[in-house]
Amino acid sequence: MAVEADTIVKIFKAAAQQPAPASAWILKSGAAPGKSITLLSKWSQRNLERGKMVKFQQTHIIDPSTSKATDMLPVDVSTESLSRISNSDEHRAILREVPSNGSNGANKQYLEIWKHHQLYQNYDLGALDVHGDVYTDDDFSALEWSPCETKILYVAECKVPKSEPFYKPKPQDSKESKENELEKAPQKGEEYTYRAEWGELLVGKHQSVVVICDLKTGLLTRLDKIPSSYSPAQVLWTPDGNGIVGVAFKNEPRRLGLVYCTNRESIIFHLSLDKGEFSILSTAGEAVRSPRFSPNGEYLIWLQRKAGGPHHAGQQLMCCSWKTKKVLPIIGLVNSQTSIANGRPFYGIYASRLPKRCWSMDSQRVLFSTPQLCRVASYVVDIRNGDVTELVWPFEGATEGSGTILDVLQNTVVMSRGSLREPAGLVLADLPPSGQEHTVKWMQVTTWMPPTDLQKCHVQYMPLVAKNTSDSVRDFNAIYIGPQGKPNGSVPLIVFPHGGPHSCFTDEYSLGVRLMVTIGYGVLMVNYRGSIGSGDDSVNFLPKRVGDADVKDVHQAAQAALEQFPCLNPKKCVLFGGSHGGFLVTHLSGQYPDNYCAVVARNPVVDIACMSGISDIPDWCYTEAGLVYNPASVVTKDELDAMRRCSPIQYASNVKAPTLLMLGKKDLRVPYSQGLLYYHTLHANGVTTKVHVYEDVHGLGNVPVEMDSIINSLLWFEEHIG
């Protein structure tokens, strides 16, 4: 009997109450040996009544002698866009966004300085009119205290001259002097001039500028010595406070979409504030991110990969001697896998960023987390010899679940830890001495009652090898989660390939997957060849083979799951995926029309040729089709043919499965015209099809949209699995 909508809504409402850790910060006063540890954590949670994500902060007091934590009541911090505590723990800077009273609906931004349990200073940044909005995204944002704790460093939108029409009626009387009128006179006829942006989720971000707020004078100063051909980001102070370092993205020849893309050409720069000298520390032709100074100020590290190519790939961990400016790799690229210090396999670094504080107390070791096959694993590397050791949980040989390091202070480490069957919580440990890191002992800071519906499920990692091929890369994997103890042939299967294509599924809590298994589905999450976390050769294998190798991998994984788990019903297999996952499920329904009985595709790529001229990442279209992107050239017929041959639209006439399309009207990554093209094509071919169009972006992550889309997806499957 089909599951009713009310039942799914009830399950969703219960699951939506589960918060997720977003960040953690160990207070310096509580990191000394033998003392209680004070930990601040921030969490996000869906608020269905308000239709938005809310954030709250919790304080944890941990007694190391008893391994017990006392939690204070949570405090709502939803209006805090950025927050940073000073090194002394005596000051806190907060960038707060609150709704404006004006008619334009824009938020107002305030920079608050808290000191000695009170609001010490408050800057109305809009009224000061020194710059545009402060950047709060992961790719650009910064909020950093100077070593002397009298200045704040951040990144904002560069202020542009005001503009107005050639003719605009004005008040007859004006008290301003002619001089002031000329000084503030808007530029005429410039209000419609196009200004390039940084794409999906970065609308309105045109040109960034670094700003220093001097708390003694109250003045905001824009730093103008960074060349205008770059957009600065991720800035921090040098150890002596006389300069800054940061990332700078190249503006030319075109600003390509930046979110989810680690391949954008960029530099690590140093700007001397006393001399005004700008210098580049990294090498040309690279893509860099996450600069981090060691506690003793002797080393600067960052993540680095070649610019261009796949939107995400393996990265090197680079180290710069701050005294000599000599740069060497600590961890290089891993083509397939290598064995690390405690005998475990290591597939390379695929992290999008490093923790804000990632160094051991002695400035000799760096801690980081990265996807590895089916999970996120955490590591420590000794910069003296490059030895890498996995920080295992909870004992040597454990495989289930994922752990992400959130903060490190004086060898105290806090990590987010969870799995598909257990929502993420916080764990804490003392980092053992060098060479003994594998003996790390974790204690739980937060504990959740594991959801009963998930504890009854079975999770299986599935290593797979591509069949009937002599390809140089054959290994891939999948994760299966489904109900246990069910009769043979009684469980429908959702085949779920990830997007990207250069991302991966890991063993972490997912609200959507929880809903699927709770109402009785098995879910197969496939990491086909081209996924990250399996060696860089796997990433580089897929371009030119999209629409073929990845499609075959997903179908092979589905057949393997049907064989391995007899409870699954081969006549009730459905497809679910978004972005490149949508590309794959539309391919599968066209290439294997008799194997799948229903499809849900979220913002799917259906025609790469058409998308190449309208996406914020046109280079993706060329790269995945095995071509070279050149923004100065016009696409050729042969290039369009190559893109079309990769695309699922060519198989649309074969499709039989009822197909539900979910599209974001504000999607710049895969514009929703892609989905509409597929809808009209299927409709003309007599296929049962339906489309939902949301006022949302590529990820369809707004709370009301998320709720509507997942519930409608499951109802679509229930209606069409028979």
XYZ file of C-alpha atoms in Angstrom:
722
model
C 0.000 0.000 0.000
C 1.339 3.425 -0.959
C 2.589 5.712 1.776
C 0.304 8.718 2.272
C 1.508 12.304 2.058
C 0.549 12.979 5.689
C 2.806 10.148 6.824
C 5.785 11.524 4.908
C 5.127 15.033 6.252
C 5.061 13.700 9.804
C 8.389 11.913 9.302
C 9.920 15.009 7.690
C 8.851 17.253 10.570
C 10.437 14.915 13.105
C 13.667 14.573 11.118
C 13.903 18.326 10.493
C 14.304 18.965 14.223
C 17.773 17.404 14.126
C 20.465 20.126 14.273
C 23.828 19.839 12.536
C 27.153 21.201 13.830
C 28.492 24.061 11.716
C 31.585 25.153 13.650
C 33.351 24.944 16.998
C 35.821 27.122 18.877
C 37.936 26.087 21.863
C 38.468 28.959 24.287
C 42.101 29.543 25.170
C 41.383 29.791 28.899
C 40.191 26.203 28.910
C 42.852 24.533 26.794
C 45.566 24.216 29.460
C 46.410 20.702 30.730
C 44.310 19.572 33.674
C 41.791 22.402 33.391
C 38.190 22.157 32.322
C 37.721 22.903 28.632
C 35.266 25.517 27.413
C 33.964 24.900 23.928
C 31.639 27.084 21.867
C 29.754 25.343 19.084
C 27.389 26.645 16.426
C 24.621 24.569 14.924
C 22.100 24.940 12.116
C 18.539 23.648 12.223
C 15.483 23.854 9.999
C 12.633 25.980 11.322
C 9.611 24.842 9.335
C 7.274 27.440 10.812
C 9.561 30.288 9.744
C 10.585 28.534 6.534
C 14.301 29.072 7.051
C 17.458 27.696 8.608
C 18.233 29.044 12.069
C 21.564 29.024 13.880
C 22.233 28.651 17.569
C 25.310 28.656 19.771
C 25.942 26.292 22.654
C 28.565 26.427 25.399
C 30.066 23.162 26.645
C 32.148 22.832 29.833
C 34.189 19.624 29.655
C 35.937 17.980 32.602
C 38.842 15.942 31.168
C 39.224 13.933 34.379
C 35.694 12.522 34.152
C 35.133 12.867 30.376
C 31.826 14.548 31.121
C 30.429 17.651 29.451
C 27.988 20.163 30.879
C 25.943 22.026 28.275
C 24.540 25.510 28.684
C 21.212 26.468 27.130
C 21.484 27.267 23.406
C 21.291 30.882 22.212
C 19.914 31.924 18.817
C 22.617 33.528 16.653
C 20.778 33.518 13.326
C 21.563 37.175 12.660
C 25.318 36.605 13.055
C 26.780 36.250 9.561
C 30.409 36.147 10.734
C 31.943 35.931 14.183
C 35.506 35.806 15.484
C 36.958 35.689 18.996
C 40.332 37.363 19.530
C 43.418 35.345 20.484
C 43.182 36.513 24.099
C 39.503 35.483 24.327
C 38.788 39.015 25.613
C 37.142 40.430 22.482
C 34.622 39.226 19.982
C 33.816 40.684 16.580
C 30.417 39.973 15.028
C 29.098 40.901 11.612
C 25.359 41.099 12.145
C 22.723 41.288 9.415
C 19.264 42.549 10.300
C 16.292 43.450 8.093
C 16.234 47.038 6.930
C 13.316 49.324 7.670
C 13.550 50.616 4.120
C 11.305 49.743 1.208
C 13.974 47.910 -0.804
C 14.001 44.933 1.566
C 17.802 44.783 1.786
C 19.476 43.764 5.031
C 21.627 46.143 7.043
C 25.078 45.077 8.211
C 26.633 46.062 11.523
C 30.122 45.311 12.816
C 29.860 44.760 16.564
C 32.799 44.639 18.983
C 32.084 42.927 22.299
C 34.404 43.371 25.259
C 34.134 42.512 28.964
C 30.588 41.156 28.643
C 29.220 44.229 26.880
C 28.776 45.730 23.437
C 31.824 47.982 23.213
C 31.559 49.406 19.682
C 29.005 49.188 16.894
C 29.573 50.273 13.276
C 26.673 50.847 10.898
C 28.573 49.820 7.772
C 25.897 50.985 5.360
C 25.759 54.449 6.893
C 29.549 54.790 6.814
C 29.375 54.100 3.060
C 33.038 53.101 2.684
C 32.298 49.908 0.768
C 29.454 47.666 -0.332
C 28.197 44.572 1.457
C 30.665 42.557 3.507
C 31.258 39.124 1.967
C 30.034 36.255 4.149
C 30.438 33.256 1.812
C 33.043 30.511 2.246
C 35.108 31.452 -0.815
C 35.752 35.129 -0.050
C 34.908 35.939 3.552
C 37.241 36.791 6.412
C 36.890 38.378 9.845
C 40.292 38.521 11.517
C 41.687 40.203 14.629
C 45.111 41.811 14.368
C 47.768 40.433 16.758
C 47.465 43.638 18.837
C 43.658 43.190 18.913
C 42.970 46.793 17.902
C 42.064 46.191 14.249
C 39.646 44.007 12.294
C 40.294 42.714 8.784
C 37.505 41.717 6.388
C 36.489 41.515 2.713
C 33.673 43.541 1.152
C 32.264 44.581 -2.195
C 34.115 47.505 -3.706
C 32.090 50.703 -3.685
C 31.129 51.936 -7.140
C 30.033 55.446 -8.114
C 26.309 56.023 -7.977
C 24.498 56.340 -11.276
C 21.243 57.837 -12.490
C 19.309 58.367 -15.745
C 20.228 61.195 -18.101
C 17.049 62.923 -16.988
C 15.794 62.767 -13.421
C 13.626 65.431 -11.749
C 15.322 66.885 -8.656
C 14.176 68.979 -5.688
C 14.185 72.689 -6.387
C 15.915 73.673 -3.152
C 19.219 72.218 -1.974
C 21.274 73.232 1.023
C 24.393 71.499 -0.245
C 27.137 73.584 -1.720
C 27.948 73.367 -5.407
C 31.232 71.722 -4.432
C 29.466 68.915 -2.548
C 26.974 68.527 -5.362
C 29.804 67.981 -7.829
C 31.605 65.620 -5.457
C 28.554 63.414 -4.968
C 27.091 63.790 -8.446
C 26.011 60.368 -9.776
C 27.301 59.216 -13.134
C 24.630 59.716 -15.771
C 23.555 56.847 -17.997
C 25.596 54.175 -16.200
C 22.872 52.410 -14.222
C 22.447 49.632 -16.812
C 26.120 48.883 -17.373
C 26.850 45.169 -17.055
C 29.289 44.167 -14.323
C 30.597 40.606 -14.254
C 29.793 38.521 -11.168
C 31.214 35.331 -9.658
C 28.204 33.193 -10.531
C 25.941 30.838 -8.601
C 25.348 31.923 -4.981
C 27.642 34.931 -5.515
C 25.218 37.254 -7.293
C 26.154 40.855 -6.555
C 29.797 39.938 -5.946
C 31.684 41.871 -8.642
C 34.955 43.186 -7.220
C 36.123 42.506 -3.689
C 38.197 44.866 -1.571
C 40.089 44.320 1.687
C 39.062 46.602 4.555
C 40.671 47.337 7.928
C 38.604 48.694 10.797
C 40.787 50.557 13.307
C 39.027 50.281 16.663
C 41.097 53.098 18.195
C 40.191 55.698 15.582
C 36.910 54.215 14.380
C 38.060 54.563 10.766
C 37.490 52.059 7.963
C 40.307 51.890 5.413
C 40.201 50.200 2.014
C 43.507 48.666 0.944
C 44.206 49.891 -2.588
C 47.593 48.294 -3.272
C 46.133 45.003 -4.514
C 46.026 45.081 -8.345
C 42.526 45.564 -9.754
C 43.026 42.512 -11.972
C 42.502 40.376 -8.856
C 39.633 39.862 -6.420
C 41.118 39.354 -2.924
C 39.661 36.776 -0.539
C 40.346 34.696 2.599
C 42.704 37.307 4.048
C 44.565 37.124 7.372
C 47.182 39.105 9.260
C 50.872 38.353 9.099
C 52.324 37.308 12.484
C 53.821 40.765 13.153
C 50.610 42.568 12.214
C 52.417 44.697 9.625
C 50.922 42.985 6.601
C 48.275 40.665 5.290
C 48.249 37.524 3.187
C 45.342 36.047 1.306
C 43.965 34.477 -1.826
C 43.332 36.575 -4.933
C 41.253 35.253 -7.825
C 42.092 36.364 -11.361
C 39.342 38.533 -12.824
C 40.397 38.138 -16.440
C 39.638 37.030 -19.040
C 36.311 36.204 -17.395
C 34.841 35.701 -13.947
C 33.712 32.074 -13.978
C 31.434 30.560 -11.337
C 33.385 30.046 -8.139
C 31.124 28.065 -5.803
C 31.964 24.317 -5.781
C 34.916 25.035 -8.104
C 38.455 24.689 -6.741
C 39.983 25.080 -10.208
C 39.890 28.880 -10.557
C 43.283 30.457 -11.211
C 44.389 32.337 -8.122
C 47.419 33.359 -6.101
C 48.605 33.560 -2.511
C 49.664 37.177 -2.044
C 51.451 39.204 0.615
C 50.753 42.901 1.108
C 53.139 44.839 3.350
C 51.117 47.552 5.080
C 54.062 49.681 6.161
C 55.772 49.650 2.744
C 52.710 49.146 0.544
C 54.468 46.356 -1.361
C 52.424 43.622 -3.067
C 54.100 40.266 -3.785
C 53.005 36.821 -4.961
C 54.064 33.759 -2.947
C 52.556 30.956 -5.059
C 53.477 29.915 -8.595
C 51.636 30.888 -11.772
C 48.890 28.723 -13.237
C 47.708 27.368 -9.886
C 44.443 27.421 -7.934
C 44.931 28.058 -4.214
C 42.903 28.431 -1.026
C 42.949 28.322 2.791
C 46.172 30.104 3.821
C 46.976 29.364 7.484
C 49.873 30.608 9.635
C 51.502 28.372 12.238
C 51.194 29.464 15.894
C 54.888 30.446 16.019
C 54.559 32.476 12.819
C 57.328 30.585 11.015
C 55.214 28.780 8.415
C 52.350 29.550 6.060
C 50.446 26.638 4.515
C 47.730 26.456 1.865
C 45.944 24.046 -0.475
C 46.961 24.094 -4.133
C 46.122 22.397 -7.432
C 46.552 23.153 -11.116
C 44.133 25.768 -12.415
C 41.601 24.649 -15.013
C 40.455 21.114 -15.740
C 37.890 19.302 -13.547
C 36.013 21.639 -11.213
C 37.316 19.699 -8.198
C 40.319 17.399 -7.949
C 43.190 16.313 -5.739
C 45.195 19.046 -4.024
C 48.646 19.519 -2.573
C 49.347 20.875 0.887
C 52.011 23.555 0.421
C 54.278 25.052 3.093
C 56.079 28.397 2.883
C 58.909 29.307 5.237
C 57.850 32.807 6.250
C 61.451 33.892 6.757
C 62.866 32.710 3.422
C 59.588 32.570 1.411
C 60.697 29.173 0.083
C 57.668 27.020 -0.808
C 57.617 23.211 -0.775
C 54.826 20.606 -0.891
C 54.175 18.701 2.343
C 51.648 16.344 0.752
C 51.688 15.901 -3.006
C 49.063 14.583 -5.377
C 48.116 10.931 -4.928
C 47.305 9.308 -8.267
C 45.635 6.191 -6.897
C 46.543 5.394 -3.296
C 49.504 5.223 -0.953
C 50.150 3.685 2.452
C 50.519 6.111 5.361
C 52.182 5.942 8.778
C 49.699 3.664 10.525
C 49.411 1.318 7.564
C 46.115 2.630 6.265
C 45.451 3.593 2.632
C 45.438 7.272 1.707
C 43.929 8.602 -1.523
C 44.980 12.245 -1.377
C 43.499 15.569 -0.283
C 40.119 16.667 -1.667
C 39.121 19.132 1.054
C 37.635 22.424 -0.095
C 39.245 24.213 2.870
C 41.366 23.722 5.986
C 40.092 24.385 9.526
C 40.670 27.995 10.621
C 42.959 26.658 13.320
C 44.639 23.474 12.139
C 48.127 23.485 13.717
C 49.500 21.575 16.691
C 50.883 23.621 19.565
C 54.508 23.072 18.506
C 53.856 24.301 14.930
C 55.180 21.015 13.531
C 51.948 19.212 12.628
C 48.851 20.102 10.592
C 45.418 18.509 10.984
C 42.857 18.250 8.175
C 39.873 16.234 6.965
C 39.119 14.954 3.477
C 36.799 12.541 1.638
C 38.276 9.044 1.335
C 36.207 6.528 -0.667
C 32.892 6.296 1.230
C 33.661 8.500 4.224
C 35.343 11.665 5.458
C 38.538 10.856 7.367
C 40.780 13.094 9.483
C 44.556 13.182 9.453
C 47.648 14.749 10.951
C 50.780 15.414 8.882
C 54.232 16.206 10.231
C 55.653 19.058 8.147
C 59.229 17.956 8.931
C 59.004 14.630 7.106
C 55.581 14.529 5.445
C 54.400 11.552 7.528
C 50.596 11.290 7.427
C 48.612 9.479 10.139
C 44.876 8.899 10.250
C 43.115 9.909 13.450
C 41.045 6.756 13.775
C 37.642 6.466 15.429
C 36.907 4.927 17.837
C 39.582 2.288 17.490
C 42.016 0.952 14.911
C 40.150 -0.696 12.055
C 36.892 1.241 12.441
C 35.337 2.182 9.118
C 31.766 3.320 9.678
C 31.012 7.020 9.739
C 32.789 10.268 8.978
C 34.707 12.816 11.029
C 35.526 16.440 10.203
C 37.964 18.495 12.287
C 36.426 21.802 13.359
C 39.075 23.370 15.597
C 42.524 22.770 17.097
C 44.029 24.692 20.020
C 47.100 23.733 22.052
C 46.760 20.078 20.956
C 43.084 19.922 21.900
C 41.085 18.768 18.887
C 37.331 18.993 18.359
C 35.682 17.056 15.557
C 32.205 16.599 14.118
C 31.421 12.885 13.971
C 28.418 11.056 12.490
C 27.166 8.534 9.965
C 24.164 7.711 7.819
C 22.623 6.038 10.854
C 23.636 8.633 13.434
C 23.350 12.444 13.211
C 26.613 14.306 13.673
C 27.749 15.290 17.150
C 30.926 16.675 18.673
C 33.886 14.664 19.973
C 37.061 15.894 21.647
C 40.601 14.546 22.054
C 44.123 15.425 23.092
C 46.514 15.058 20.182
C 49.129 12.405 21.123
C 52.854 13.069 20.628
C 54.338 12.878 17.152
C 54.453 9.313 15.896
C 51.729 8.163 18.300
C 48.743 9.926 16.730
C 47.062 6.621 15.886
C 46.527 6.075 19.649
C 44.220 9.104 19.915
C 41.319 8.655 22.361
C 38.099 10.517 21.657
C 35.410 11.512 24.127
C 31.874 12.523 23.228
C 30.865 16.107 23.914
C 27.334 15.872 22.556
C 25.237 12.750 22.425
C 22.081 12.122 20.451
C 19.586 9.352 20.832
C 20.132 7.599 17.484
C 16.900 7.642 15.448
C 15.152 4.307 15.854
C 14.242 4.146 12.178
C 17.898 4.451 11.163
C 19.241 2.028 13.755
C 17.103 -0.669 12.164
C 18.793 -0.095 8.816
C 21.757 -1.872 7.300
C 24.674 0.129 5.853
C 27.100 -1.517 3.457
C 30.130 -0.088 1.661
C 30.359 -1.689 -1.779
C 33.760 -1.757 -3.533
C 33.175 -2.292 -7.252
C 35.257 -2.905 -10.379
C 34.054 -1.828 -13.825
C 33.249 -4.813 -16.031
C 34.030 -5.502 -19.679
C 36.657 -2.818 -20.030
C 40.411 -2.404 -20.238
C 40.282 1.159 -18.906
C 43.247 2.304 -16.830
C 40.875 3.168 -13.962
C 38.339 0.508 -13.034
C 37.686 0.850 -9.299
C 34.671 2.697 -7.936
C 32.318 2.263 -4.981
C 28.854 2.744 -3.579
C 27.068 2.945 -0.238
C 23.871 1.003 0.356
C 21.461 1.722 3.206
C 18.162 -0.056 3.621
C 15.821 -1.847 5.998
C 16.852 -5.150 7.531
C 14.907 -8.390 7.868
C 12.522 -7.797 4.980
C 11.159 -10.608 2.757
C 12.803 -11.216 -0.601
C 11.665 -8.834 -3.329
C 9.733 -6.574 -0.943
C 11.930 -3.450 -0.887
C 11.982 -0.877 -3.722
C 15.391 0.587 -4.598
C 16.295 4.239 -5.146
C 19.425 4.518 -7.305
C 21.047 7.816 -6.348
C 24.190 9.055 -8.208
C 25.797 12.239 -6.884
C 26.263 15.495 -8.770
C 29.455 17.196 -9.771
C 30.602 14.877 -11.272
C 33.777 15.414 -9.230
C 32.300 15.072 -5.752
C 31.319 11.990 -3.758
C 28.883 10.470 -1.309
C 30.193 9.819 2.185
C 28.815 8.026 5.211
C 27.209 11.071 6.815
C 23.728 11.865 8.080
C 21.266 12.971 5.393
C 17.690 14.074 6.026
C 16.601 13.065 2.530
C 18.098 9.588 2.779
C 16.556 9.161 6.224
C 13.108 9.858 4.787
C 13.662 7.401 1.962
C 14.666 4.497 4.189
C 12.092 5.296 6.869
C 9.199 4.823 4.451
C 10.678 1.542 3.259
C 13.133 2.151 0.415
C 16.647 0.891 -0.016
C 18.986 3.641 -1.205
C 22.090 3.097 -3.320
C 24.459 6.085 -3.408
C 26.968 5.573 -6.208
C 30.494 6.994 -6.392
C 31.200 6.272 -10.050
C 34.618 6.734 -11.656
C 35.370 10.459 -11.662
C 34.379 10.851 -8.013
C 36.813 12.450 -5.597
C 38.362 10.551 -2.696
C 39.627 7.653 -4.815
C 42.872 9.058 -6.198
C 43.419 11.802 -8.738
C 43.575 9.329 -11.633
C 39.897 8.555 -11.036
C 38.990 12.246 -11.224
C 40.896 12.770 -14.464
C 39.543 9.567 -16.000
C 35.992 10.815 -16.497
C 36.320 13.899 -18.754
C 35.564 12.831 -22.347
C 33.774 9.752 -20.961
C 30.757 11.416 -19.315
C 27.495 9.921 -20.481
C 29.231 6.582 -20.970
C 31.575 5.353 -18.210
C 29.673 7.047 -15.381
C 26.334 5.777 -16.701
C 27.656 2.218 -16.958
C 29.106 2.422 -13.451
C 25.809 3.492 -11.907
C 23.869 0.792 -13.733
C 26.435 -1.843 -12.748
C 26.199 -0.721 -9.115
C 22.411 -1.055 -9.242
C 22.652 -4.581 -10.642
C 25.241 -5.487 -7.990
C 22.961 -4.237 -5.217
C 20.031 -6.249 -6.566
C 22.208 -9.361 -6.487
C 23.735 -8.679 -3.064
C 20.511 -7.770 -1.249
C 17.697 -10.261 -2.025
C 15.138 -8.084 -0.245
C 15.299 -5.611 -3.153
C 12.706 -5.801 -5.913
C 14.299 -5.464 -9.395
C 10.926 -4.400 -10.814
C 10.731 -1.461 -8.433
C 13.958 0.402 -9.168
C 13.687 4.182 -9.414
C 16.191 6.948 -10.172
C 16.923 10.088 -8.160
C 19.642 12.685 -8.814
C 20.476 16.355 -9.201
C 22.804 18.378 -11.441
C 25.256 15.821 -12.869
C 23.270 13.252 -10.905
C 20.261 14.466 -12.901
C 22.368 14.097 -16.040
C 22.995 10.464 -15.065
C 19.433 9.501 -14.140
C 18.095 10.935 -17.401
C 20.833 9.015 -19.234
C 19.921 5.808 -17.398
C 16.214 6.105 -18.136
C 17.054 6.566 -21.822
C 19.792 3.944 -22.119
C 18.125 1.320 -19.889
C 14.410 2.091 -20.319
C 13.229 -1.322 -19.100
C 15.186 -1.297 -15.839
C 13.802 1.769 -14.082
C 10.158 2.579 -13.444
C 10.263 6.225 -12.282
C 12.662 9.179 -12.328
C 13.139 12.346 -10.286
C 15.707 14.763 -11.748
C 16.646 17.973 -9.917
C 18.120 20.728 -12.100
C 19.515 18.129 -14.500
C 22.089 18.739 -17.209
C 20.340 17.358 -20.308
C 22.119 19.064 -23.224
C 25.721 20.132 -22.618
C 25.887 21.841 -26.017
C 23.002 24.178 -25.153
C 24.316 24.744 -21.632
C 27.787 25.788 -22.787
C 26.598 29.278 -23.679
C 24.372 30.021 -20.686
C 25.951 28.451 -17.575
C 28.110 30.395 -15.129
C 30.710 27.634 -15.656
C 30.924 27.156 -19.447
C 34.387 25.638 -18.956
C 32.687 22.651 -17.263
C 30.883 21.858 -20.511
C 34.124 21.785 -22.478
C 36.174 19.911 -19.879
C 33.677 17.108 -19.307
C 33.268 16.645 -23.060
C 37.054 16.252 -23.360
C 37.608 19.688 -24.909
C 39.673 22.758 -24.022
C 37.807 25.899 -22.997
C 38.971 29.171 -24.544
C 36.814 32.199 -23.680
C 38.279 34.095 -26.648
C 37.068 31.522 -29.187
C 33.650 30.786 -30.641
C 32.453 27.226 -30.136
C 32.870 25.092 -33.260
C 30.456 22.625 -34.824
C 32.740 19.735 -33.872
C 32.804 20.915 -30.264
C 29.014 21.195 -30.169
C 28.729 17.711 -31.658
C 31.069 16.325 -28.982
C 28.981 17.920 -26.237
C 25.729 16.655 -27.736
C 27.083 13.101 -27.999
C 27.665 13.137 -24.218
C 24.181 14.377 -23.401
C 21.070 12.462 -22.297
C 18.762 14.448 -24.595
C 19.829 12.154 -27.452
C 18.112 9.228 -25.682
C 14.880 11.058 -24.856
C 12.882 9.126 -27.457
C 13.705 5.872 -25.616
C 12.394 6.989 -22.231
C 9.441 5.108 -20.749
C 9.675 5.944 -17.041
C 7.411 8.675 -15.638
C 9.707 11.617 -14.964
C 9.398 14.425 -12.416
C 11.634 17.456 -12.961
C 12.443 19.909 -10.171
C 13.952 23.173 -11.348
C 15.312 26.320 -9.724
C 14.297 29.498 -11.504
C 17.374 31.321 -10.151
C 19.813 28.547 -11.065
C 22.880 29.994 -12.802
C 24.829 26.737 -12.800
C 22.352 24.627 -14.788
C 19.768 27.169 -15.984
C 16.253 25.821 -15.745
C 15.804 26.022 -19.514
C 17.708 22.710 -19.528
C 14.972 20.994 -17.555
C 12.197 22.638 -19.556
C 13.799 21.403 -22.776
C 13.720 17.859 -21.420
C 10.144 18.259 -20.163
C 8.837 19.409 -23.542
C 10.744 16.653 -25.350
C 9.359 13.913 -23.093
C 5.876 15.392 -23.242
C 5.969 15.399 -27.044
C 7.008 11.737 -26.934
C 4.018 10.813 -24.794
C 5.966 10.149 -21.593
C 4.232 10.872 -18.301
C 6.106 13.903 -17.042
C 5.687 16.781 -14.646
C 7.795 19.785 -13.705
C 8.021 21.859 -10.521
C 9.645 25.287 -10.843
C 10.878 26.914 -7.629
C 12.098 30.427 -6.852
C 15.415 28.978 -5.783
C 18.993 28.384 -6.899
C 20.834 25.257 -8.069
C 20.816 23.373 -4.771
C 17.062 23.799 -4.108
C 18.031 24.193 -0.461
C 15.569 26.769 0.863
C 13.605 25.085 3.630
C 10.111 25.272 2.038
C 11.570 24.161 -1.313
C 13.510 21.310 0.281
C 10.397 20.071 2.061
C 8.174 20.302 -0.997
C 10.701 18.697 -3.323
C 11.596 15.676 -1.186
C 7.976 14.930 -0.283
C 6.829 15.256 -3.895
C 9.721 13.043 -5.003
C 8.666 10.258 -2.668
C 5.003 10.624 -3.639
C 6.040 10.382 -7.305
C 7.861 7.134 -6.603
C 4.948 5.778 -4.580
C 2.567 6.553 -7.432
C 4.633 4.912 -10.153
C 6.384 1.864 -8.661
C 3.165 -0.113 -8.986
